[in-house]
Amino acid sequence: MWLLIGILLTLLWTCLKEYPRLWKERRKKELTVLTLVTGVACTLSTFESIGSHLPNPLDWIAAVLGPYPEAVYSIFR
């Protein structure tokens, strides 16, 4: 519970500190990237704090790229 409150307070602090400055300076691209990164980080942290099982992204990468290293190794043997 305290971890979730900490995550939300960090999100609130980031929004109050960075968003008005970026909006005033008309930095739309940076504002968009900050929104996306903050949203993803907050979502993943929230799921982790409530004990939800999150899959490892490296397993997905290994599954997609699995045949390619074997093909490259077979060429150089």
Short mmCIF file of N, CA and C in Angstrom, two decimals:
data_model
loop_
_atom_site.label_atom_id
_atom_site.label_comp_id
_atom_site.label_asym_id
_atom_site.label_seq_id
_atom_site.Cartn_x
_atom_site.Cartn_y
_atom_site.Cartn_z
N MET A 1 0.82 -1.19 0.00
CA MET A 1 0.00 0.00 0.00
C MET A 1 0.86 1.26 0.00
N TRP A 2 1.91 1.26 0.87
CA TRP A 2 2.77 2.42 0.95
C TRP A 2 3.58 2.60 -0.33
N LEU A 3 3.92 1.49 -0.95
CA LEU A 3 4.66 1.56 -2.20
C LEU A 3 3.80 2.19 -3.29
N LEU A 4 2.53 1.83 -3.35
CA LEU A 4 1.62 2.40 -4.33
C LEU A 4 1.42 3.90 -4.09
N ILE A 5 1.32 4.29 -2.85
CA ILE A 5 1.20 5.72 -2.52
C ILE A 5 2.46 6.47 -2.93
N GLY A 6 3.62 5.86 -2.72
CA GLY A 6 4.88 6.48 -3.14
C GLY A 6 4.97 6.64 -4.64
N ILE A 7 4.50 5.64 -5.37
CA ILE A 7 4.50 5.72 -6.84
C ILE A 7 3.61 6.86 -7.31
N LEU A 8 2.43 6.95 -6.74
CA LEU A 8 1.50 8.00 -7.13
C LEU A 8 1.99 9.39 -6.75
N LEU A 9 2.64 9.50 -5.59
CA LEU A 9 3.20 10.80 -5.19
C LEU A 9 4.35 11.21 -6.11
N THR A 10 5.15 10.25 -6.53
CA THR A 10 6.23 10.55 -7.48
C THR A 10 5.67 10.99 -8.82
N LEU A 11 4.60 10.33 -9.26
CA LEU A 11 3.94 10.73 -10.50
C LEU A 11 3.38 12.14 -10.38
N LEU A 12 2.74 12.43 -9.28
CA LEU A 12 2.17 13.75 -9.04
C LEU A 12 3.27 14.82 -9.01
N TRP A 13 4.37 14.54 -8.33
CA TRP A 13 5.47 15.49 -8.26
C TRP A 13 6.05 15.76 -9.64
N THR A 14 6.22 14.71 -10.43
CA THR A 14 6.74 14.87 -11.79
C THR A 14 5.80 15.73 -12.63
N CYS A 15 4.52 15.47 -12.51
CA CYS A 15 3.54 16.25 -13.28
C CYS A 15 3.55 17.72 -12.86
N LEU A 16 3.59 17.98 -11.58
CA LEU A 16 3.56 19.37 -11.11
C LEU A 16 4.86 20.11 -11.38
N LYS A 17 5.97 19.40 -11.43
CA LYS A 17 7.28 20.03 -11.61
C LYS A 17 7.63 20.24 -13.09
N GLU A 18 7.40 19.25 -13.92
CA GLU A 18 7.90 19.29 -15.28
C GLU A 18 6.88 19.74 -16.32
N TYR A 19 5.64 19.33 -16.19
CA TYR A 19 4.65 19.62 -17.22
C TYR A 19 4.41 21.11 -17.44
N PRO A 20 4.24 21.93 -16.40
CA PRO A 20 4.01 23.36 -16.67
C PRO A 20 5.19 24.04 -17.36
N ARG A 21 6.41 23.65 -16.99
CA ARG A 21 7.59 24.25 -17.61
C ARG A 21 7.68 23.87 -19.09
N LEU A 22 7.47 22.60 -19.39
CA LEU A 22 7.53 22.17 -20.78
C LEU A 22 6.39 22.78 -21.60
N TRP A 23 5.23 22.91 -21.01
CA TRP A 23 4.09 23.50 -21.72
C TRP A 23 4.35 24.98 -22.01
N LYS A 24 4.92 25.67 -21.03
CA LYS A 24 5.20 27.10 -21.21
C LYS A 24 6.27 27.32 -22.27
N GLU A 25 7.27 26.45 -22.33
CA GLU A 25 8.34 26.57 -23.31
C GLU A 25 7.96 25.96 -24.67
N ARG A 26 6.74 25.46 -24.78
CA ARG A 26 6.20 24.88 -26.02
C ARG A 26 7.06 23.74 -26.55
N ARG A 27 7.48 22.88 -25.66
CA ARG A 27 8.26 21.69 -26.04
C ARG A 27 7.31 20.49 -26.10
N LYS A 28 6.58 20.42 -27.18
CA LYS A 28 5.54 19.40 -27.33
C LYS A 28 6.12 17.99 -27.45
N LYS A 29 7.24 17.85 -28.17
CA LYS A 29 7.83 16.52 -28.34
C LYS A 29 8.35 15.98 -27.01
N GLU A 30 9.04 16.83 -26.26
CA GLU A 30 9.54 16.40 -24.96
C GLU A 30 8.39 16.10 -24.00
N LEU A 31 7.34 16.86 -24.09
CA LEU A 31 6.17 16.63 -23.25
C LEU A 31 5.53 15.30 -23.59
N THR A 32 5.47 14.96 -24.88
CA THR A 32 4.89 13.69 -25.30
C THR A 32 5.75 12.52 -24.82
N VAL A 33 7.06 12.64 -24.98
CA VAL A 33 7.96 11.56 -24.55
C VAL A 33 7.89 11.40 -23.03
N LEU A 34 7.88 12.51 -22.31
CA LEU A 34 7.78 12.44 -20.85
C LEU A 34 6.48 11.79 -20.42
N THR A 35 5.39 12.10 -21.09
CA THR A 35 4.11 11.51 -20.77
C THR A 35 4.13 10.00 -21.01
N LEU A 36 4.68 9.59 -22.14
CA LEU A 36 4.73 8.15 -22.44
C LEU A 36 5.62 7.40 -21.47
N VAL A 37 6.81 7.91 -21.22
CA VAL A 37 7.74 7.23 -20.33
C VAL A 37 7.20 7.19 -18.90
N THR A 38 6.65 8.30 -18.45
CA THR A 38 6.09 8.35 -17.10
C THR A 38 4.89 7.41 -16.97
N GLY A 39 4.05 7.37 -17.99
CA GLY A 39 2.89 6.49 -17.96
C GLY A 39 3.28 5.02 -17.93
N VAL A 40 4.24 4.64 -18.76
CA VAL A 40 4.69 3.24 -18.78
C VAL A 40 5.35 2.87 -17.45
N ALA A 41 6.22 3.75 -16.95
CA ALA A 41 6.90 3.48 -15.69
C ALA A 41 5.92 3.38 -14.53
N CYS A 42 4.94 4.26 -14.51
CA CYS A 42 3.94 4.23 -13.44
C CYS A 42 3.09 2.96 -13.52
N THR A 43 2.70 2.59 -14.73
CA THR A 43 1.89 1.38 -14.91
C THR A 43 2.65 0.14 -14.48
N LEU A 44 3.89 0.00 -14.95
CA LEU A 44 4.68 -1.18 -14.59
C LEU A 44 4.97 -1.21 -13.09
N SER A 45 5.28 -0.07 -12.51
CA SER A 45 5.55 -0.01 -11.07
C SER A 45 4.31 -0.35 -10.26
N THR A 46 3.16 0.10 -10.71
CA THR A 46 1.92 -0.21 -10.01
C THR A 46 1.63 -1.70 -10.05
N PHE A 47 1.78 -2.31 -11.22
CA PHE A 47 1.56 -3.76 -11.33
C PHE A 47 2.55 -4.52 -10.46
N GLU A 48 3.78 -4.09 -10.43
CA GLU A 48 4.80 -4.75 -9.62
C GLU A 48 4.49 -4.59 -8.13
N SER A 49 4.01 -3.42 -7.73
CA SER A 49 3.75 -3.18 -6.31
C SER A 49 2.55 -3.96 -5.78
N ILE A 50 1.59 -4.28 -6.66
CA ILE A 50 0.43 -5.05 -6.19
C ILE A 50 0.67 -6.55 -6.31
N GLY A 51 1.87 -6.93 -6.80
CA GLY A 51 2.24 -8.34 -6.82
C GLY A 51 1.81 -9.08 -8.07
N SER A 52 1.48 -8.37 -9.11
CA SER A 52 1.08 -9.00 -10.36
C SER A 52 2.32 -9.55 -11.06
N HIS A 53 2.17 -10.69 -11.72
CA HIS A 53 3.29 -11.30 -12.45
C HIS A 53 3.47 -10.60 -13.78
N LEU A 54 4.66 -10.07 -14.00
CA LEU A 54 4.98 -9.41 -15.26
C LEU A 54 5.97 -10.29 -16.02
N PRO A 55 5.71 -10.53 -17.30
CA PRO A 55 6.64 -11.36 -18.06
C PRO A 55 7.95 -10.62 -18.33
N ASN A 56 9.00 -11.39 -18.49
CA ASN A 56 10.31 -10.83 -18.76
C ASN A 56 10.43 -10.49 -20.24
N PRO A 57 10.68 -9.23 -20.60
CA PRO A 57 10.77 -8.87 -22.02
C PRO A 57 11.94 -9.56 -22.73
N LEU A 58 12.98 -9.92 -22.02
CA LEU A 58 14.10 -10.61 -22.65
C LEU A 58 13.71 -11.99 -23.16
N ASP A 59 12.73 -12.61 -22.52
CA ASP A 59 12.23 -13.89 -23.02
C ASP A 59 11.56 -13.71 -24.37
N TRP A 60 10.83 -12.61 -24.55
CA TRP A 60 10.18 -12.33 -25.83
C TRP A 60 11.22 -12.09 -26.91
N ILE A 61 12.24 -11.33 -26.57
CA ILE A 61 13.30 -11.04 -27.54
C ILE A 61 14.02 -12.33 -27.93
N ALA A 62 14.30 -13.18 -26.96
CA ALA A 62 14.97 -14.44 -27.24
C ALA A 62 14.09 -15.34 -28.11
N ALA A 63 12.79 -15.32 -27.90
CA ALA A 63 11.90 -16.15 -28.72
C ALA A 63 11.84 -15.66 -30.16
N VAL A 64 11.85 -14.34 -30.35
CA VAL A 64 11.76 -13.79 -31.70
C VAL A 64 13.09 -13.95 -32.43
N LEU A 65 14.18 -13.66 -31.75
CA LEU A 65 15.48 -13.70 -32.39
C LEU A 65 16.20 -15.04 -32.24
N GLY A 66 15.57 -16.02 -31.67
CA GLY A 66 16.19 -17.30 -31.39
C GLY A 66 16.82 -17.99 -32.59
N PRO A 67 16.13 -18.12 -33.71
CA PRO A 67 16.73 -18.84 -34.84
C PRO A 67 17.89 -18.10 -35.51
N TYR A 68 17.93 -16.80 -35.43
CA TYR A 68 18.95 -16.03 -36.15
C TYR A 68 20.37 -16.23 -35.63
N PRO A 69 20.62 -16.20 -34.33
CA PRO A 69 21.99 -16.46 -33.88
C PRO A 69 22.47 -17.86 -34.26
N GLU A 70 21.58 -18.84 -34.22
CA GLU A 70 21.97 -20.20 -34.61
C GLU A 70 22.37 -20.23 -36.08
N ALA A 71 21.66 -19.50 -36.92
CA ALA A 71 22.00 -19.46 -38.35
C ALA A 71 23.35 -18.79 -38.57
N VAL A 72 23.60 -17.71 -37.83
CA VAL A 72 24.87 -17.01 -37.97
C VAL A 72 26.02 -17.90 -37.47
N TYR A 73 25.81 -18.58 -36.35
CA TYR A 73 26.86 -19.47 -35.84
C TYR A 73 27.15 -20.61 -36.81
N SER A 74 26.11 -21.12 -37.46
CA SER A 74 26.33 -22.22 -38.40
C SER A 74 27.10 -21.76 -39.64
N ILE A 75 26.99 -20.50 -40.01
CA ILE A 75 27.74 -19.98 -41.16
C ILE A 75 29.23 -19.90 -40.81
N PHE A 76 29.57 -19.50 -39.60
CA PHE A 76 30.96 -19.29 -39.23
C PHE A 76 31.64 -20.51 -38.63
N ARG A 77 30.99 -21.65 -38.59
CA ARG A 77 31.63 -22.87 -38.06
C ARG A 77 32.47 -23.54 -39.07
#
